[in-house]
Tab-separated table of C-alpha atoms and ligand atoms in Angstrom:
chain	number	residue	atom	x	y	z
A	1	MET	CA	44.953	93.799	105.486
A	2	LEU	CA	41.356	91.733	105.557
A	3	SER	CA	41.306	88.128	105.316
A	4	PRO	CA	39.852	86.048	102.639
A	5	GLN	CA	37.225	85.329	104.658
A	6	PHE	CA	36.438	88.934	105.490
A	7	HIS	CA	36.033	89.590	101.976
A	8	LYS	CA	33.752	86.154	101.415
A	9	VAL	CA	31.139	87.203	104.229
A	10	PHE	CA	31.487	90.492	103.083
A	11	GLY	CA	30.313	89.701	99.573
A	12	VAL	CA	27.878	87.312	100.721
A	13	ALA	CA	26.695	89.968	102.906
A	14	PHE	CA	26.178	92.495	100.223
A	15	PHE	CA	24.590	90.024	97.937
A	16	LEU	CA	22.106	89.892	101.417
A	17	LEU	CA	21.813	93.016	101.341
A	18	THR	CA	21.157	94.195	98.075
A	19	CYS	CA	17.152	93.944	96.422
A	20	TYR	CA	17.645	95.588	93.352
A	21	ALA	CA	19.762	96.135	90.067
A	22	GLN	CA	19.968	92.997	89.589
A	23	GLY	CA	18.260	92.859	86.092
A	24	ASN	CA	17.369	89.605	84.971
A	25	PRO	CA	15.051	89.978	81.542
A	26	ALA	CA	14.811	86.694	79.884
A	27	GLY	CA	13.621	84.931	82.839
A	28	ILE	CA	16.020	83.624	86.223
A	29	PRO	CA	18.981	82.001	85.055
A	30	PRO	CA	19.346	79.435	86.929
A	31	VAL	CA	22.668	79.180	89.068
A	32	PRO	CA	25.472	76.896	87.645
A	33	GLY	CA	24.879	73.285	88.415
A	34	PHE	CA	21.425	73.565	89.247
A	35	THR	CA	18.494	73.691	87.032
A	36	GLY	CA	16.426	76.735	87.435
A	37	LEU	CA	12.467	76.965	88.346
A	38	PRO	CA	10.234	74.396	86.529
A	39	GLU	CA	7.184	75.574	84.441
A	40	ASP	CA	4.729	73.233	86.368
A	41	GLY	CA	5.841	73.095	89.627
A	42	ILE	CA	8.494	73.018	91.937
A	43	ALA	CA	8.154	69.555	92.332
A	44	GLU	CA	9.747	69.101	88.880
A	45	ALA	CA	13.284	70.819	90.152
A	46	PHE	CA	16.245	68.799	90.432
A	47	ILE	CA	20.172	68.984	90.689
A	48	SER	CA	21.404	68.729	87.493
A	49	ASP	CA	25.029	66.953	87.145
A	50	PHE	CA	26.823	69.224	89.347
A	51	PRO	CA	29.500	70.457	87.061
A	52	SER	CA	33.876	70.009	88.168
A	53	PHE	CA	34.315	73.688	90.169
A	54	ASP	CA	37.351	75.648	90.753
A	55	ASN	CA	37.526	77.882	93.527
A	56	ASN	CA	36.768	81.090	92.436
A	57	GLU	CA	33.612	79.315	90.506
A	58	MET	CA	32.756	77.684	93.847
A	59	GLU	CA	32.563	80.866	95.684
A	60	ASP	CA	30.211	82.312	93.166
A	61	VAL	CA	28.017	79.651	93.052
A	62	ILE	CA	27.674	79.557	96.474
A	63	LEU	CA	27.074	83.917	96.853
A	64	GLN	CA	24.220	83.265	94.306
A	65	LEU	CA	22.862	80.400	96.423
A	66	GLY	CA	22.802	83.026	98.905
A	67	SER	CA	21.427	85.489	97.201
A	68	ARG	CA	18.647	83.362	95.972
A	69	ILE	CA	17.236	82.054	99.384
A	70	SER	CA	17.670	85.521	100.390
A	71	ARG	CA	15.396	86.733	97.950
A	72	LEU	CA	13.026	83.680	98.521
A	73	GLU	CA	13.225	84.470	102.555
A	74	GLY	CA	12.019	88.097	101.287
A	75	VAL	CA	9.556	86.927	99.309
A	76	LEU	CA	8.242	84.737	102.222
A	77	TYR	CA	8.674	87.296	104.833
A	78	LEU	CA	6.610	90.232	102.808
A	79	GLU	CA	3.596	87.407	102.667
A	80	GLY	CA	3.662	86.372	106.769
A	81	LYS	CA	4.553	82.898	105.865
A	82	ILE	CA	7.546	83.093	107.704
A	83	THR	CA	8.923	84.766	111.020
A	84	ALA	CA	12.127	84.946	112.100
A	85	SER	CA	14.373	85.764	115.312
A	86	GLY	CA	17.958	84.957	115.040
A	87	ARG	CA	18.890	82.054	113.193
A	88	LYS	CA	15.958	80.424	113.760
A	89	ILE	CA	12.688	80.894	110.593
A	90	PHE	CA	8.873	79.654	112.113
A	91	ALA	CA	6.062	78.627	110.221
A	92	THR	CA	2.601	77.242	110.002
A	93	ASN	CA	0.614	75.758	107.165
A	94	GLY	CA	-2.191	77.408	109.371
A	95	LYS	CA	-3.579	73.801	110.181
A	96	THR	CA	-3.884	71.936	113.641
A	97	ALA	CA	-3.277	68.908	115.157
A	98	ASP	CA	-2.553	67.215	118.327
A	99	PHE	CA	0.719	67.299	119.981
A	100	TYR	CA	2.485	64.146	118.642
A	101	THR	CA	0.979	64.819	114.971
A	102	THR	CA	2.975	68.290	115.284
A	103	VAL	CA	6.167	66.662	115.993
A	104	GLN	CA	5.570	64.740	113.039
A	105	LYS	CA	4.263	66.943	111.174
A	106	CYS	CA	7.168	69.538	111.778
A	107	LYS	CA	9.814	66.401	111.269
A	108	GLN	CA	8.169	65.665	107.694
A	109	ALA	CA	8.864	69.116	106.651
A	110	GLY	CA	12.558	69.180	107.669
A	111	GLY	CA	12.195	70.772	110.694
A	112	CYS	CA	10.908	70.624	114.477
A	113	ILE	CA	7.971	71.673	116.288
A	114	ALA	CA	8.653	75.130	117.296
A	115	THR	CA	10.071	75.849	120.836
A	116	PRO	CA	11.227	79.127	121.868
A	117	GLY	CA	14.763	79.711	123.482
A	118	ASN	CA	14.262	83.392	124.046
A	119	GLN	CA	11.731	85.940	124.101
A	120	GLY	CA	12.373	86.987	120.758
A	121	GLU	CA	12.053	83.301	119.375
A	122	ASN	CA	8.691	83.655	121.293
A	123	ALA	CA	7.691	86.553	120.241
A	124	ALA	CA	8.058	84.890	116.777
A	125	ILE	CA	5.857	81.679	116.941
A	126	LEU	CA	3.202	84.247	118.781
A	127	TYR	CA	2.684	86.246	115.554
A	128	PHE	CA	1.215	82.791	114.083
A	129	VAL	CA	-0.607	82.312	117.415
A	130	LYS	CA	-2.527	85.765	117.272
A	131	GLN	CA	-2.889	85.774	113.251
A	132	PHE	CA	-4.627	82.754	113.625
A	133	ASN	CA	-6.169	82.994	116.799
A	134	LYS	CA	-5.090	79.311	117.931
A	135	TYR	CA	-2.573	78.259	120.667
A	136	ALA	CA	0.113	76.397	119.265
A	137	TYR	CA	1.574	73.623	121.083
A	138	LEU	CA	5.512	73.982	122.423
A	139	GLY	CA	8.524	71.390	121.739
A	140	ILE	CA	8.794	71.170	125.540
A	141	LYS	CA	7.643	68.174	128.092
A	142	GLN	CA	6.999	67.208	131.249
A	143	SER	CA	10.093	65.134	132.094
A	144	VAL	CA	10.066	62.294	134.383
A	145	ILE	CA	9.790	64.356	137.223
A	146	PRO	CA	6.371	65.853	137.222
A	147	GLY	CA	5.633	69.435	137.113
A	148	LYS	CA	9.416	70.294	135.573
A	149	PHE	CA	9.788	71.002	131.766
A	150	ARG	CA	12.279	70.211	129.416
A	151	SER	CA	12.863	70.378	125.875
A	152	LEU	CA	12.058	68.166	123.940
A	153	SER	CA	15.811	67.121	123.349
A	154	GLY	CA	16.057	66.710	126.672
A	155	ALA	CA	17.973	70.482	127.483
A	156	GLU	CA	17.091	72.176	130.888
A	157	LEU	CA	15.029	75.101	129.360
A	158	ASN	CA	16.963	78.093	129.854
A	159	TYR	CA	14.013	80.359	129.063
A	160	THR	CA	10.011	79.908	129.847
A	161	ASN	CA	7.443	82.549	130.107
A	162	TRP	CA	4.543	80.612	132.129
A	163	TYR	CA	1.215	82.295	132.637
A	164	LEU	CA	0.170	83.264	136.306
A	165	SER	CA	0.356	80.312	138.753
A	166	GLU	CA	1.422	77.804	135.538
A	167	PRO	CA	2.826	75.121	135.580
A	168	SER	CA	-0.325	73.339	137.764
A	169	GLY	CA	-0.722	70.463	136.134
A	170	LYS	CA	1.417	67.929	138.628
A	171	GLY	CA	2.260	65.809	136.216
A	172	LYS	CA	-1.216	65.601	134.808
A	173	GLU	CA	-0.351	68.125	131.864
A	174	GLU	CA	2.489	66.976	129.996
A	175	CYS	CA	2.394	69.151	127.446
A	176	VAL	CA	3.018	72.979	126.703
A	177	GLU	CA	0.921	75.348	124.608
A	178	MET	CA	1.137	79.069	123.672
A	179	TYR	CA	-1.184	81.159	124.450
A	180	THR	CA	-2.727	84.591	122.550
A	181	ASP	CA	-1.052	86.681	124.863
A	182	GLY	CA	2.336	84.447	124.125
A	183	THR	CA	2.400	83.080	127.963
A	184	TRP	CA	2.792	79.289	127.984
A	185	ASN	CA	0.754	76.361	130.031
A	186	ASP	CA	1.523	72.672	130.553
A	187	LYS	CA	-1.578	70.810	128.880
A	188	LYS	CA	-2.661	67.722	127.760
A	189	CYS	CA	-1.619	66.647	124.355
A	190	ASN	CA	-4.519	65.581	122.585
A	191	GLN	CA	-5.844	69.299	122.100
A	192	ASN	CA	-5.955	70.480	118.424
A	193	HIS	CA	-3.578	73.407	118.119
A	194	LEU	CA	-2.212	75.071	115.616
A	195	ILE	CA	0.908	73.465	113.557
A	196	VAL	CA	3.718	75.798	113.894
A	197	CYS	CA	7.798	74.757	112.873
A	198	GLN	CA	10.755	75.381	113.050
A	199	PHE	CA	13.614	75.264	110.485
B	1	MMA	C1	-7.823	74.519	132.751
B	1	MMA	C2	-6.700	73.581	131.818
B	1	MMA	C3	-4.962	73.941	132.575
B	1	MMA	C4	-5.017	75.028	133.264
B	1	MMA	C5	-6.304	75.645	134.312
B	1	MMA	C6	-6.376	76.936	134.705
B	1	MMA	C7	-8.774	74.060	134.093
B	1	MMA	O1	-7.841	73.695	133.357
B	1	MMA	O2	-6.292	74.654	130.562
B	1	MMA	O3	-4.082	73.617	132.278
B	1	MMA	O4	-3.519	75.227	134.210
B	1	MMA	O5	-7.324	75.240	132.913
B	1	MMA	O6	-7.159	77.836	135.063
B	2	CA	CA1	-1.660	73.975	133.567
């Protein structure tokens, strides 16, 4: 006998996998409790008074939200606006900034500066570095020990992709840039590099 949890997961997976025969003839109806897309810009979208749902209705709302989000992600992915690896989504605005501005911009957008934790995530960031032909800063900084690097959260790096003989800054290069082949170099933090964030 399958658990109710399984049915829920299966239901969500079903919604995430199907992308046809949804037939919304007269515009896209809003998910209950949410307004639809505004006529003149997403900024005016807002959550209306949240109705009280019973469990079945709530489950339905969650499924619909899952479907809406996955379709939005599909559009963004198709247009090359986002890349994904595992649970992380990466994006750029195509602009350049120094390291600290990049950290700030990503935070303002509700994410953080791209920090590859494995080869797949490194490749997902590299996609933008190649597309814009610009190096990107990563969310990795020198620790109090010169030449030793940690993630911005302070965690030890369990994945690195240093270019041959890097890091070579001996304490004088506190930030890390990604080259156009995906390898890393320790570098001063004041360069103008492609802003790539993770969400
Ligand atoms: C530059 C600078 C360093 C890098 C070396 C590699 C000369 O310094 O980008 O960070 O390690 O080049 O030759
Ligand atoms: Ca270096």
